[in-house]
Coordinates of C-alpha atoms in Angstrom, one line a residue:
X1 CA -146.7 -9.8 97.4
X2 CA -143.3 -11.5 96.8
X3 CA -141.8 -14.2 99.1
X4 CA -138.4 -15.5 99.6
X5 CA -138.7 -18.8 101.3
X6 CA -140.4 -20.1 104.4
X7 CA -138.6 -20.8 107.7
X8 CA -138.8 -24.2 109.6
X9 CA -141.7 -24.9 111.9
X10 CA -140.9 -23.9 115.4
X11 CA -138.4 -21.2 114.3
X12 CA -137.9 -18.7 117.1
X13 CA -138.6 -15.1 116.3
X14 CA -137.8 -12.3 118.7
X15 CA -135.5 -9.5 119.8
X16 CA -132.6 -9.0 122.2
X17 CA -131.4 -6.6 124.9
X18 CA -128.8 -6.6 127.7
X19 CA -129.2 -5.6 131.3
X20 CA -127.0 -2.5 131.6
X21 CA -128.3 -1.1 128.3
X22 CA -132.0 -1.2 129.1
X23 CA -132.7 -1.8 132.8
X24 CA -131.8 1.4 134.6
X25 CA -132.6 1.3 138.3
X26 CA -128.9 0.9 139.1
X27 CA -129.5 1.5 142.8
X28 CA -132.7 -0.5 143.2
X29 CA -133.2 -3.6 145.3
X30 CA -129.6 -4.2 146.4
X31 CA -127.8 -3.9 143.0
X32 CA -124.1 -3.0 143.4
X33 CA -122.0 -1.0 140.9
X34 CA -120.7 -2.6 137.7
X35 CA -117.6 -1.7 135.8
X36 CA -119.8 0.2 133.4
X37 CA -121.2 2.4 136.2
X38 CA -117.6 3.2 137.1
X39 CA -116.3 3.6 133.5
X40 CA -119.1 6.0 132.4
X41 CA -118.7 8.1 135.5
X42 CA -115.0 8.4 135.2
X43 CA -115.2 9.3 131.5
X44 CA -118.2 11.6 131.7
X45 CA -120.2 9.3 129.3
X46 CA -124.0 8.6 129.2
X47 CA -124.7 6.0 131.8
X48 CA -127.2 3.3 132.3
X49 CA -128.6 4.9 135.4
X50 CA -132.0 5.3 133.7
X51 CA -131.5 3.6 130.3
X52 CA -135.0 2.4 129.2
X53 CA -136.3 1.8 132.7
X54 CA -136.9 -1.8 131.6
X55 CA -136.3 -3.0 135.2
X56 CA -139.6 -1.4 136.1
X57 CA -141.4 -1.5 132.7
X58 CA -140.5 -5.1 131.6
X59 CA -144.1 -6.3 131.8
X60 CA -145.3 -3.5 129.4
X61 CA -142.4 -4.2 127.2
X62 CA -143.3 -7.9 127.2
X63 CA -146.8 -7.0 126.1
X64 CA -145.3 -5.0 123.2
X65 CA -143.3 -8.1 122.2
X66 CA -146.4 -10.3 122.3
X67 CA -148.3 -7.8 120.3
X68 CA -145.5 -7.9 117.7
X69 CA -145.9 -11.7 117.5
X70 CA -142.5 -12.4 119.0
X71 CA -141.9 -15.9 120.4
X72 CA -138.5 -15.4 122.1
X73 CA -136.7 -12.7 124.0
X74 CA -133.0 -12.6 124.7
X75 CA -132.1 -10.6 127.7
X76 CA -129.2 -10.7 130.1
X77 CA -129.0 -11.4 133.8
X78 CA -127.2 -8.6 135.8
X79 CA -124.4 -10.2 137.9
X80 CA -124.3 -7.1 140.1
X81 CA -128.0 -7.5 140.9
X82 CA -127.8 -11.2 141.7
X83 CA -124.4 -11.5 143.4
X84 CA -123.6 -7.9 144.1
X85 CA -120.0 -8.4 145.3
X86 CA -119.3 -11.0 142.6
X87 CA -119.0 -13.8 145.0
X88 CA -120.6 -14.7 148.3
X89 CA -124.1 -13.5 149.4
X90 CA -126.9 -13.7 146.9
X91 CA -129.3 -10.8 146.6
X92 CA -132.7 -12.4 146.6
X93 CA -134.5 -9.3 145.6
X94 CA -132.5 -9.0 142.4
X95 CA -132.9 -12.7 141.6
X96 CA -136.7 -12.4 142.3
X97 CA -136.9 -9.8 139.5
X98 CA -135.7 -12.3 136.9
X99 CA -137.9 -15.0 138.4
X100 CA -140.9 -12.8 137.8
X101 CA -139.8 -11.8 134.4
X102 CA -139.2 -15.4 133.2
X103 CA -142.7 -16.3 134.4
X104 CA -144.2 -13.3 132.7
X105 CA -142.6 -14.1 129.4
X106 CA -143.8 -17.7 129.5
X107 CA -147.3 -16.5 130.3
X108 CA -147.2 -14.5 127.1
X109 CA -145.9 -17.4 125.0
X110 CA -142.4 -15.9 124.8
X111 CA -139.4 -18.2 125.3
X112 CA -136.9 -16.7 127.7
X113 CA -133.3 -16.8 126.4
X114 CA -131.1 -15.4 129.1
X115 CA -127.4 -14.5 128.7
X116 CA -125.4 -15.0 131.9
X117 CA -122.8 -12.3 131.2
X118 CA -123.3 -9.3 128.9
X119 CA -120.3 -7.1 130.1
X120 CA -121.6 -5.7 133.4
X121 CA -118.9 -7.2 135.7
X122 CA -119.4 -6.4 139.4
X123 CA -117.0 -3.6 140.3
X124 CA -116.0 -5.5 143.4
X125 CA -114.5 -8.2 141.2
X126 CA -112.8 -5.6 139.0
X127 CA -111.1 -4.2 142.1
X128 CA -109.6 -7.7 142.5
X129 CA -108.3 -7.9 139.0
X130 CA -111.5 -8.6 137.0
X131 CA -111.1 -10.7 133.9
X132 CA -107.3 -10.5 134.2
X133 CA -107.6 -12.7 137.3
X134 CA -108.2 -16.4 136.7
X135 CA -110.3 -16.5 139.9
X136 CA -113.0 -14.5 138.2
X137 CA -113.8 -17.6 136.1
X138 CA -114.5 -19.5 139.3
X139 CA -116.7 -16.6 140.6
X140 CA -118.6 -16.8 137.3
X141 CA -119.1 -20.5 137.9
X142 CA -120.6 -19.9 141.3
X143 CA -122.8 -17.1 139.9
X144 CA -124.0 -19.5 137.1
X145 CA -125.0 -22.0 139.7
X146 CA -127.2 -19.4 141.4
X147 CA -128.9 -18.5 138.2
X148 CA -129.5 -22.1 137.1
X149 CA -130.9 -23.1 140.5
X150 CA -133.3 -20.3 140.4
X151 CA -134.4 -20.3 136.8
X152 CA -133.3 -23.5 135.2
X153 CA -136.6 -25.3 135.6
X154 CA -138.2 -22.9 133.2
X155 CA -135.5 -21.7 130.8
X156 CA -134.9 -23.9 127.7
X157 CA -132.0 -22.0 126.1
X158 CA -129.0 -20.5 127.9
X159 CA -126.3 -18.2 126.5
X160 CA -123.0 -17.9 128.4
X161 CA -120.6 -15.0 127.7
X162 CA -121.5 -12.4 125.2
X163 CA -118.9 -11.5 122.6
X164 CA -115.6 -12.2 124.2
X165 CA -113.8 -10.6 121.2
X166 CA -115.5 -7.3 121.8
X167 CA -114.8 -7.4 125.6
X168 CA -111.1 -8.2 125.1
X169 CA -110.4 -5.9 122.2
X170 CA -112.5 -2.8 123.0
X171 CA -112.1 -3.2 126.8
X172 CA -108.4 -4.2 127.0
X173 CA -106.6 -3.5 123.8
X174 CA -108.2 -0.3 122.5
X175 CA -109.5 1.2 125.7
X176 CA -112.8 2.1 124.3
X177 CA -115.0 0.1 126.6
X178 CA -114.8 -0.7 130.3
X179 CA -112.4 -1.0 132.0
X180 CA -110.5 1.0 129.4
X181 CA -107.1 -0.8 129.3
X182 CA -104.7 -0.8 126.3
X183 CA -102.5 -3.8 126.0
X184 CA -102.6 -6.7 123.4
X185 CA -101.2 -9.4 125.7
X186 CA -103.7 -8.4 128.5
X187 CA -106.5 -8.6 125.9
X188 CA -105.5 -12.2 125.0
X189 CA -105.3 -13.1 128.7
X190 CA -108.8 -11.7 129.2
X191 CA -110.2 -13.5 126.1
X192 CA -108.9 -16.8 127.4
X193 CA -110.5 -16.2 130.8
X194 CA -113.8 -15.3 129.2
X195 CA -113.7 -18.6 127.2
X196 CA -112.8 -20.5 130.4
X197 CA -115.9 -18.8 132.0
X198 CA -118.0 -20.1 129.1
X199 CA -116.6 -23.6 129.7
X200 CA -117.4 -23.4 133.4
X201 CA -120.9 -22.3 132.6
X202 CA -121.5 -25.1 130.0
X203 CA -120.4 -27.7 132.6
X204 CA -122.9 -26.3 135.1
X205 CA -125.7 -26.2 132.6
X206 CA -125.0 -29.8 131.6
X207 CA -125.1 -30.9 135.2
X208 CA -128.1 -28.9 136.5
X209 CA -130.2 -28.5 133.3
X210 CA -129.5 -31.5 131.1
X211 CA -132.6 -30.8 128.9
X212 CA -131.7 -27.2 128.1
X213 CA -129.8 -26.1 125.1
X214 CA -126.8 -23.8 125.5
X215 CA -124.0 -22.0 123.8
X216 CA -121.9 -18.9 123.5
X217 CA -122.9 -15.8 121.4
X218 CA -119.9 -14.6 119.4
X219 CA -119.4 -11.4 117.4
X220 CA -118.5 -12.8 113.9
X221 CA -117.3 -10.8 110.9
X222 CA -116.8 -12.2 107.4
X223 CA -113.3 -11.0 106.4
X224 CA -112.9 -10.2 102.7
X225 CA -109.5 -9.3 101.0
X226 CA -109.7 -6.0 99.3
X227 CA -108.0 -7.6 96.2
X228 CA -106.9 -11.0 94.8
X229 CA -103.3 -10.1 95.7
X230 CA -101.9 -13.0 97.7
X231 CA -100.8 -10.6 100.4
X232 CA -104.3 -9.2 100.9
X233 CA -105.7 -12.8 100.9
X234 CA -103.3 -13.8 103.6
X235 CA -104.1 -10.6 105.6
X236 CA -107.8 -11.4 105.4
X237 CA -107.1 -14.9 106.6
X238 CA -105.1 -13.5 109.5
X239 CA -107.8 -11.0 110.4
X240 CA -110.4 -13.8 110.3
X241 CA -108.3 -15.8 112.7
X242 CA -108.1 -12.8 115.1
X243 CA -111.9 -12.0 115.0
X244 CA -113.5 -15.4 114.5
X245 CA -111.4 -18.6 114.7
X246 CA -109.7 -17.6 117.9
X247 CA -113.1 -18.1 119.5
X248 CA -114.8 -20.6 117.3
X249 CA -112.0 -23.2 117.3
X250 CA -111.5 -23.6 121.0
X251 CA -115.3 -23.6 121.7
X252 CA -116.2 -26.0 118.9
X253 CA -112.9 -28.0 118.3
X254 CA -111.2 -27.7 121.7
X255 CA -108.0 -26.0 120.3
X256 CA -106.8 -22.6 119.3
X257 CA -106.0 -22.1 115.6
X258 CA -102.3 -22.8 115.0
X259 CA -101.7 -19.9 112.6
X260 CA -103.2 -17.3 115.0
X261 CA -101.4 -18.8 118.0
X262 CA -98.1 -18.4 116.2
X263 CA -98.9 -14.8 115.2
X264 CA -99.8 -13.9 118.8
X265 CA -96.7 -15.5 120.2
X266 CA -94.6 -13.5 117.7
X267 CA -96.3 -10.3 118.9
X268 CA -96.6 -10.8 122.7
X269 CA -94.4 -13.8 123.6
X270 CA -95.5 -17.2 125.0
X271 CA -99.2 -17.6 125.8
X272 CA -98.3 -19.4 129.0
X273 CA -101.6 -18.4 130.7
X274 CA -103.2 -21.4 128.8
X275 CA -103.0 -24.2 131.3
X276 CA -103.4 -28.0 130.9
X277 CA -107.0 -28.9 130.7
X278 CA -108.2 -25.4 129.8
X279 CA -109.1 -26.3 126.2
X280 CA -111.0 -29.5 127.3
X281 CA -113.1 -27.3 129.5
X282 CA -113.6 -24.6 126.9
X283 CA -114.5 -27.2 124.3
X284 CA -117.4 -28.7 126.4
X285 CA -120.0 -29.7 123.9
X286 CA -122.2 -26.9 122.7
X287 CA -125.8 -27.4 121.6
X288 CA -125.8 -24.2 119.5
X289 CA -123.7 -21.2 118.5
X290 CA -125.0 -17.7 119.0
X291 CA -124.2 -15.6 116.0
X292 CA -124.0 -11.8 116.4
X293 CA -123.6 -10.3 112.9
X294 CA -123.6 -6.6 111.9
X295 CA -121.2 -6.0 109.0
X296 CA -118.2 -7.3 107.2
X297 CA -114.5 -6.4 107.4
X298 CA -112.6 -5.4 104.2
X299 CA -108.9 -6.2 104.8
X300 CA -105.6 -5.1 103.1
X301 CA -102.1 -6.2 103.8
X302 CA -100.8 -3.2 105.7
X303 CA -100.0 -2.8 109.4
X304 CA -102.5 -1.1 111.6
X305 CA -102.6 -0.7 115.4
X306 CA -99.8 -3.3 115.9
X307 CA -101.5 -6.0 113.8
X308 CA -100.3 -7.0 110.2
X309 CA -103.4 -6.0 108.4
X310 CA -105.6 -2.9 107.9
X311 CA -109.4 -2.7 108.2
X312 CA -110.6 -0.5 105.4
X313 CA -113.6 1.9 105.6
X314 CA -116.9 1.4 103.8
X315 CA -116.6 0.8 100.1
X316 CA -118.0 3.6 98.0
X317 CA -121.4 2.9 96.7
X318 CA -122.2 0.3 99.4
X319 CA -125.2 1.2 101.6
X320 CA -124.3 2.1 105.1
X321 CA -126.1 2.5 108.4
X322 CA -126.3 5.8 110.3
X323 CA -123.2 4.7 112.2
X324 CA -121.2 4.2 108.9
X325 CA -121.2 0.4 109.0
X326 CA -121.7 -1.3 105.6
X327 CA -125.1 -2.8 105.2
X328 CA -124.2 -6.0 103.3
X329 CA -126.8 -8.9 103.7
X330 CA -124.9 -11.1 101.3
X331 CA -122.0 -11.3 103.8
X332 CA -124.5 -12.5 106.4
X333 CA -125.4 -15.4 104.1
X334 CA -121.7 -16.1 103.5
X335 CA -121.0 -16.2 107.2
X336 CA -123.9 -18.6 108.0
X337 CA -123.1 -21.0 105.2
X338 CA -119.4 -20.9 106.1
X339 CA -120.2 -21.7 109.7
X340 CA -122.4 -24.6 108.7
X341 CA -119.7 -26.1 106.4
X342 CA -116.8 -25.5 108.7
X343 CA -118.4 -26.5 112.1
X344 CA -121.8 -28.1 111.4
X345 CA -123.4 -26.7 114.6
X346 CA -127.0 -25.4 115.1
X347 CA -127.0 -21.6 114.8
X348 CA -129.1 -19.1 116.7
X349 CA -129.0 -15.5 115.4
X350 CA -128.6 -13.8 118.7
X351 CA -128.0 -10.3 117.3
X352 CA -128.5 -8.6 114.0
X353 CA -129.4 -5.0 113.2
X354 CA -128.0 -1.6 112.7
X355 CA -128.2 2.1 113.6
X356 CA -131.0 4.2 111.9
X357 CA -131.8 7.2 114.0
X358 CA -135.2 8.1 112.6
X359 CA -137.6 9.6 115.2
X360 CA -141.3 10.2 115.2
X361 CA -142.7 12.3 112.4
X362 CA -145.3 15.0 113.1
X363 CA -148.0 12.3 112.8
X364 CA -146.3 10.2 115.4
X365 CA -145.1 7.5 113.1
X366 CA -141.5 6.4 113.0
X367 CA -140.6 5.7 109.4
X368 CA -137.3 4.0 109.8
X369 CA -137.1 2.9 106.1
X370 CA -133.4 2.1 106.3
X371 CA -134.0 -0.5 109.0
X372 CA -137.0 -1.9 107.1
X373 CA -134.8 -2.3 104.0
X374 CA -131.9 -3.9 106.0
X375 CA -134.2 -6.2 107.9
X376 CA -135.8 -7.4 104.6
X377 CA -132.4 -8.0 103.1
X378 CA -130.9 -9.8 106.0
X379 CA -134.0 -12.1 106.4
X380 CA -133.7 -12.9 102.7
X381 CA -130.0 -13.8 103.2
X382 CA -131.0 -15.9 106.3
X383 CA -133.6 -17.7 104.3
X384 CA -131.1 -18.5 101.5
X385 CA -128.6 -19.8 104.1
X386 CA -131.3 -22.1 105.5
X387 CA -132.0 -23.3 102.0
X388 CA -128.3 -23.9 101.6
X389 CA -128.2 -26.2 104.6
X390 CA -127.4 -24.0 107.6
X391 CA -129.3 -25.3 110.7
X392 CA -130.7 -22.0 112.1
X393 CA -132.9 -22.2 115.2
X394 CA -134.2 -18.7 115.3
X395 CA -133.6 -15.0 114.7
X396 CA -133.3 -12.4 117.5
X397 CA -133.1 -8.8 116.3
X398 CA -130.9 -6.3 118.0
X399 CA -132.4 -4.5 119.6
X400 CA -136.0 -4.5 121.0
X401 CA -135.5 -0.9 122.3
X402 CA -133.5 2.2 121.6
X403 CA -131.0 1.6 124.4
X404 CA -127.7 2.8 125.8
X405 CA -125.2 1.9 123.2
X406 CA -122.2 1.6 125.6
X407 CA -119.6 4.3 125.1
X408 CA -121.7 5.8 122.3
X409 CA -124.4 6.6 124.8
X410 CA -127.9 7.3 123.5
X411 CA -126.9 8.8 120.2
X412 CA -127.2 5.6 118.3
X413 CA -130.6 3.9 117.9
X414 CA -130.8 0.2 117.1
X415 CA -134.3 -0.4 118.4
X416 CA -137.4 -1.8 116.7
X417 CA -139.2 0.4 119.3
X418 CA -138.4 4.1 119.7
X419 CA -137.7 5.3 123.2
X420 CA -138.0 8.9 124.2
X421 CA -135.4 8.8 127.0
X422 CA -136.8 12.0 128.6
X423 CA -140.3 10.5 129.0
X424 CA -139.7 6.7 128.5
X425 CA -142.5 6.8 125.9
X426 CA -142.3 3.8 123.6
X427 CA -143.3 4.1 119.9
X428 CA -143.4 1.1 117.7
X429 CA -141.5 1.8 114.5
X430 CA -142.4 0.8 110.9
X431 CA -139.6 -1.8 111.1
X432 CA -141.3 -3.5 114.1
X433 CA -144.6 -3.7 112.3
X434 CA -142.9 -5.2 109.2
X435 CA -141.1 -7.7 111.4
X436 CA -144.4 -8.7 113.1
X437 CA -145.9 -9.5 109.7
X438 CA -142.9 -11.7 108.8
X439 CA -143.2 -13.5 112.1
X440 CA -146.9 -14.1 111.5
X441 CA -146.2 -15.5 108.0
X442 CA -143.0 -17.3 109.1
X443 CA -141.7 -16.2 105.7
X444 CA -139.9 -13.2 104.3
X445 CA -142.4 -10.7 102.9
X446 CA -142.0 -7.7 100.6
X447 CA -142.0 -4.5 102.8
X448 CA -144.0 -2.6 100.2
X449 CA -147.0 -4.9 100.9
X450 CA -146.7 -4.5 104.7
X451 CA -146.2 -0.9 105.6
X452 CA -147.5 0.5 108.8
X453 CA -150.8 2.3 108.6
X454 CA -150.5 6.0 109.0
X455 CA -151.0 7.1 112.6
X456 CA -150.7 3.6 114.1
X457 CA -147.4 4.3 115.7
X458 CA -147.0 6.4 118.7
X459 CA -150.0 5.0 120.6
X460 CA -148.1 2.5 122.6
X461 CA -148.1 4.3 125.9
X462 CA -145.5 5.7 128.2

């Protein structure tokens, strides 16, 4: 057996999901529609109507997590369940679900790590402008108060707004996610309002739960120039400002990066939606930064989609996931060490994973060897980053379950646990069993020494 470094005592090990992707039960107990219910219906996409039925099966899923040695679970609270119209009346039945779930996790020795917003905006708010309307940030503050008052006495870690870059770009610039708009300036307005919502939430957490730790989970991409040509290097720096620094700098430094600000003003005109005091609020002190990492970006100096750089496809010879993303653990190490040196903030890996679509073999076992290999490589990279000084609090794999992958539907499988969506049967994959062995050792282990016993998967019940 080979090893690659131990992790600190108290390191959090777990997995992550989000409400619309796993819960199902979209009409249960007073939940109202979200923008994703509307978007999937309008476009004829797979919906979260059933998803993984986690709303009803959460206790069995928590037992699975405990059996896999997990000590933390990142999930999201569904705004349409808790405050169905976005503001006003609180739905006590929806809130009671999360109250029971937090208690159930704690009873199993699993730290609850809730995310306040993971993209399922109440449709009622969208009808009034959604994230283009500054008033939505105030509604989010009220919703945050409700969640903190109900759960704050038992939740030690809070996450605010998941991946504002993805929401703003895929939802408002490229039209691929809800609500399906296509305008760069609107996407920048939405990004600012999402960061304001984060600041609002951080202020509420500070006031109501002073002993809790909190921060924002960002989708972060190391950006590499395709060559040493100064034009490519400058393009990569510009792309990095667009994907990363536009969110990191206001949250952790209280200001937008000047070079990216100048670029955006050249492209869309004055960013006059940024009001006095906004950046002070956005820059409310964070206890941690949530890091969502999947792959790198290879950048060349050529215009693409209205921006002065081009994102290149996977490099020939580099391993890729079943969705075509490059599988590059060394970029994960670079990202974490860079964040430590640049911002010196505690890091929590809130998402990391990839698509491998392996299903059960005839013997019932799910041999997802690609995910096992990638998990091993990324945990080695994480261990090296810790050795190089990065202050990492824990690692939460995306995802616990094969869930609804937004506009991609159920075709992409990110889960440690296979879900047959026709029967809701769960099957623990080889990757989950390898991960459980790592958690038990608190150390990266050689997968060859910790393979799943034949026939052990597939016996996890419906």
